[in-house]
Short mmCIF file of C-alpha atoms in Angstrom, two decimals:
data_model
loop_
_atom_site.label_atom_id
_atom_site.label_comp_id
_atom_site.label_asym_id
_atom_site.label_seq_id
_atom_site.Cartn_x
_atom_site.Cartn_y
_atom_site.Cartn_z
CA LEU A 1 -40.47 -8.16 27.55
CA GLY A 2 -42.58 -9.59 30.60
CA TYR A 3 -45.09 -6.76 31.76
CA ARG A 4 -48.32 -8.39 31.16
CA ASN A 5 -51.66 -7.24 32.66
CA LEU A 6 -50.98 -3.52 33.30
CA SER A 7 -53.62 -1.02 33.73
CA SER A 8 -54.30 2.17 31.39
CA ASP A 9 -53.15 4.06 34.25
CA ASP A 10 -49.66 1.67 33.76
CA ILE A 11 -49.57 2.77 30.03
CA VAL A 12 -50.32 5.88 29.93
CA ARG A 13 -47.63 6.42 32.75
CA MET A 14 -45.36 4.37 30.95
CA ALA A 15 -45.73 6.26 27.69
CA MET A 16 -45.58 9.95 29.33
CA ILE A 17 -42.24 8.80 30.36
CA ASP A 18 -41.30 7.60 27.27
CA VAL A 19 -40.92 3.81 28.05
CA THR A 20 -39.77 2.01 25.40
CA THR A 21 -39.25 -1.28 24.69
CA ALA A 22 -36.13 -0.71 23.98
CA HIS A 23 -35.52 1.03 27.03
CA VAL A 24 -36.42 -2.60 28.62
CA ARG A 25 -34.84 -4.28 26.33
CA GLY A 26 -31.66 -2.72 26.64
CA LEU A 27 -31.68 -2.65 30.59
CA ASN A 28 -32.84 -6.63 30.26
CA GLN A 29 -29.22 -7.20 28.27
CA ALA A 30 -27.34 -5.12 30.89
CA GLY A 31 -28.74 -7.23 33.62
CA TYR A 32 -31.62 -5.78 35.28
CA THR A 33 -34.57 -8.59 34.01
CA SER A 34 -36.59 -8.41 36.82
CA LEU A 35 -37.55 -4.93 37.30
CA SER A 36 -40.35 -4.16 38.32
CA LEU A 37 -42.36 -1.64 36.64
CA ASP A 38 -41.86 1.39 38.98
CA GLU A 39 -38.15 0.47 38.48
CA VAL A 40 -37.78 1.20 35.32
CA ILE A 41 -39.83 4.34 35.02
CA ARG A 42 -37.63 5.62 37.30
CA THR A 43 -34.69 4.70 35.48
CA ARG A 44 -36.08 6.47 32.52
CA ILE A 45 -37.06 9.42 34.71
CA HIS A 46 -33.26 9.60 36.37
CA ARG A 47 -31.29 9.08 32.94
CA VAL A 48 -30.24 5.42 34.17
CA THR A 49 -29.82 4.01 30.25
CA PRO A 50 -28.03 1.23 28.98
CA GLN A 51 -25.35 2.95 28.28
CA PHE A 52 -25.00 4.76 31.33
CA ILE A 53 -24.60 1.14 32.75
CA GLN A 54 -22.56 -0.16 30.27
CA ASP A 55 -19.94 2.62 31.14
CA LEU A 56 -19.83 2.44 34.66
CA ALA A 57 -19.26 -1.34 34.53
CA GLY A 58 -15.97 -0.12 32.15
CA VAL A 59 -14.88 1.28 34.99
CA GLY A 60 -15.20 -1.36 37.28
CA TYR A 61 -18.37 -0.79 38.91
CA ARG A 62 -20.63 -3.99 37.54
CA ASN A 63 -24.33 -5.23 39.36
CA ILE A 64 -25.28 -2.51 41.25
CA PRO A 65 -29.00 -2.27 42.52
CA VAL A 66 -30.82 -0.05 40.62
CA ASP A 67 -31.55 2.17 43.43
CA ASP A 68 -28.00 3.36 44.24
CA LEU A 69 -28.14 3.03 39.81
CA VAL A 70 -30.82 6.01 40.09
CA ARG A 71 -28.81 7.39 43.28
CA MET A 72 -25.65 8.16 40.85
CA SER A 73 -27.14 9.24 37.86
CA ILE A 74 -29.29 11.96 40.03
CA HIS A 75 -26.20 13.10 41.61
CA GLY A 76 -24.02 13.10 38.60
CA ALA A 77 -21.91 10.34 40.07
CA THR A 78 -20.82 9.21 35.86
CA ALA A 79 -18.19 6.69 34.41
CA ALA A 80 -16.48 10.23 33.44
CA ASN A 81 -16.46 11.72 36.69
CA ILE A 82 -15.36 8.30 38.19
CA LYS A 83 -12.62 7.71 35.98
CA ALA A 84 -11.13 11.13 36.44
CA LEU A 85 -11.36 10.35 39.95
CA GLN A 86 -9.37 7.57 39.59
CA ASP A 87 -6.72 9.30 37.63
CA ALA A 88 -5.99 11.35 40.29
CA GLY A 89 -5.01 8.28 42.43
CA ILE A 90 -8.59 7.60 44.27
CA ARG A 91 -9.83 4.23 43.82
CA GLY A 92 -11.93 1.50 44.70
CA GLN A 93 -14.38 3.58 46.02
CA SER A 94 -17.66 2.57 46.94
CA VAL A 95 -20.82 3.54 45.24
CA GLU A 96 -21.90 5.23 48.37
CA ASP A 97 -18.75 7.00 48.67
CA VAL A 98 -19.03 8.54 44.42
CA ILE A 99 -22.25 9.59 45.46
CA ARG A 100 -20.85 11.53 48.01
CA PHE A 101 -18.21 13.11 46.51
CA ARG A 102 -20.39 14.29 43.84
CA ILE A 103 -22.82 15.47 46.74
CA HIS A 104 -19.63 17.71 48.41
CA LYS A 105 -17.38 18.21 45.42
CA VAL A 106 -14.62 16.00 45.84
CA THR A 107 -13.37 16.43 42.60
CA PRO A 108 -9.70 15.25 41.31
CA GLU A 109 -8.56 19.38 40.60
CA PHE A 110 -9.51 19.11 44.53
CA VAL A 111 -7.91 15.96 45.24
CA ARG A 112 -4.69 16.90 43.05
CA ALA A 113 -4.38 20.54 44.57
CA LEU A 114 -4.08 18.40 48.38
CA GLU A 115 -1.26 16.25 47.09
CA GLN A 116 1.16 19.88 45.61
CA ARG A 117 0.75 20.71 48.98
CA GLY A 118 1.59 17.23 50.44
CA TYR A 119 -1.52 15.94 51.43
CA ARG A 120 -0.95 12.48 49.60
CA GLY A 121 -3.59 9.45 50.02
CA VAL A 122 -6.24 11.41 51.77
CA PRO A 123 -8.63 8.35 52.73
CA GLY A 124 -12.03 8.99 50.90
CA GLU A 125 -13.72 10.20 54.19
CA ASP A 126 -11.29 12.62 55.57
CA LEU A 127 -11.46 14.41 52.01
CA VAL A 128 -15.54 14.55 52.25
CA LYS A 129 -15.19 16.16 56.25
CA MET A 130 -12.75 18.73 54.06
CA ARG A 131 -15.03 19.43 51.48
CA ILE A 132 -18.09 19.41 54.27
CA HIS A 133 -15.78 22.35 56.99
CA LYS A 134 -14.48 24.35 54.00
CA VAL A 135 -10.89 23.54 53.77
CA THR A 136 -8.97 24.57 51.09
CA PRO A 137 -5.78 24.77 49.83
CA GLU A 138 -5.60 28.38 49.73
CA GLU A 139 -6.46 28.42 53.29
CA ILE A 140 -3.82 25.59 53.83
CA ASP A 141 -0.93 28.73 51.76
CA GLN A 142 -2.08 31.14 54.38
CA LEU A 143 -1.27 28.85 57.05
CA LYS A 144 1.36 27.39 55.75
CA THR A 145 2.18 31.28 55.73
CA LEU A 146 1.85 31.91 58.86
CA GLY A 147 3.86 29.37 60.77
CA PHE A 148 1.19 26.83 60.57
CA SER A 149 2.42 23.99 57.97
CA GLY A 150 1.84 20.12 58.27
CA MET A 151 -1.22 20.22 59.76
CA SER A 152 -3.36 16.88 59.74
CA VAL A 153 -6.61 16.28 58.53
CA ASP A 154 -8.35 17.05 61.33
CA GLU A 155 -6.54 20.18 62.86
CA LEU A 156 -7.21 21.67 59.83
CA VAL A 157 -10.92 20.87 60.17
CA LYS A 158 -10.54 22.12 63.49
CA PHE A 159 -9.58 25.22 62.83
CA ARG A 160 -12.00 25.36 60.39
CA ILE A 161 -14.86 24.26 63.04
CA HIS A 162 -13.96 26.69 64.94
CA ARG A 163 -13.25 29.53 62.61
CA VAL A 164 -9.86 30.11 62.89
CA THR A 165 -8.71 31.73 60.24
CA PRO A 166 -5.97 32.87 59.05
CA ASP A 167 -7.79 36.72 60.00
CA TYR A 168 -7.52 35.03 62.94
CA ILE A 169 -4.40 34.52 63.60
CA ARG A 170 -3.52 37.97 61.95
CA SER A 171 -5.45 39.40 64.79
CA MET A 172 -4.71 37.39 67.74
CA ARG A 173 -0.34 38.33 66.88
CA GLU A 174 -1.45 42.09 67.10
CA LEU A 175 -2.87 41.63 70.41
CA GLY A 176 0.42 39.77 71.48
CA PHE A 177 -0.50 36.03 70.46
CA GLN A 178 2.62 35.53 68.59
CA SER A 179 3.54 32.41 69.19
CA ALA A 180 -0.03 30.76 69.99
CA THR A 181 -0.40 26.88 69.06
CA GLU A 182 -3.18 25.25 66.98
CA ASP A 183 -4.24 24.62 70.27
CA GLN A 184 -3.87 27.85 71.79
CA LEU A 185 -5.47 29.72 68.73
CA VAL A 186 -8.78 27.09 69.36
CA ARG A 187 -8.93 27.59 73.17
CA LEU A 188 -8.86 31.68 72.00
CA ARG A 189 -11.60 31.07 69.80
CA ILE A 190 -13.88 28.74 71.94
CA HIS A 191 -13.64 31.59 74.93
CA LYS A 192 -14.42 34.03 72.27
CA VAL A 193 -11.18 35.79 72.48
CA ASP A 194 -10.92 38.01 69.73
#
């Protein structure tokens, strides 16, 4: 299989992590023929199996560098998760995007909930930004009820960054700011008008 002159430490390490000849052969058959011993061990530790690689190829992710395969496995960026995103209309994402989606919990359910509220075709970068700043479909509904419908992704994020929440808007209205605009509410919050 191409691994000659292994030290006793290498052999022990391979045995402890259960690096089998079947695993190495499977990686070779999947196109990964020149992996270092450390790379083979990392694939085994992080469950990058030949089947994992084959499943990713089935949803359009082929010839992925080993480091990226390991990162995908660590973050749960599986073929099933990618397929679910594709079924929700999110296609053509880079490996990095797929990993970021998993890290920040950009799920098919989140995408569908946004679409139901009129946010169709939101770019991947904006979906991540919304999740990082905790923009929720429920809050979008509350903002709409308060007269703030059709806000852009950037406006929704700006509200979250500055903590302009539905409760804050209601409290400002109680103080007499009945027709405060989005920008005015943000400025009020920045200047600590509570």
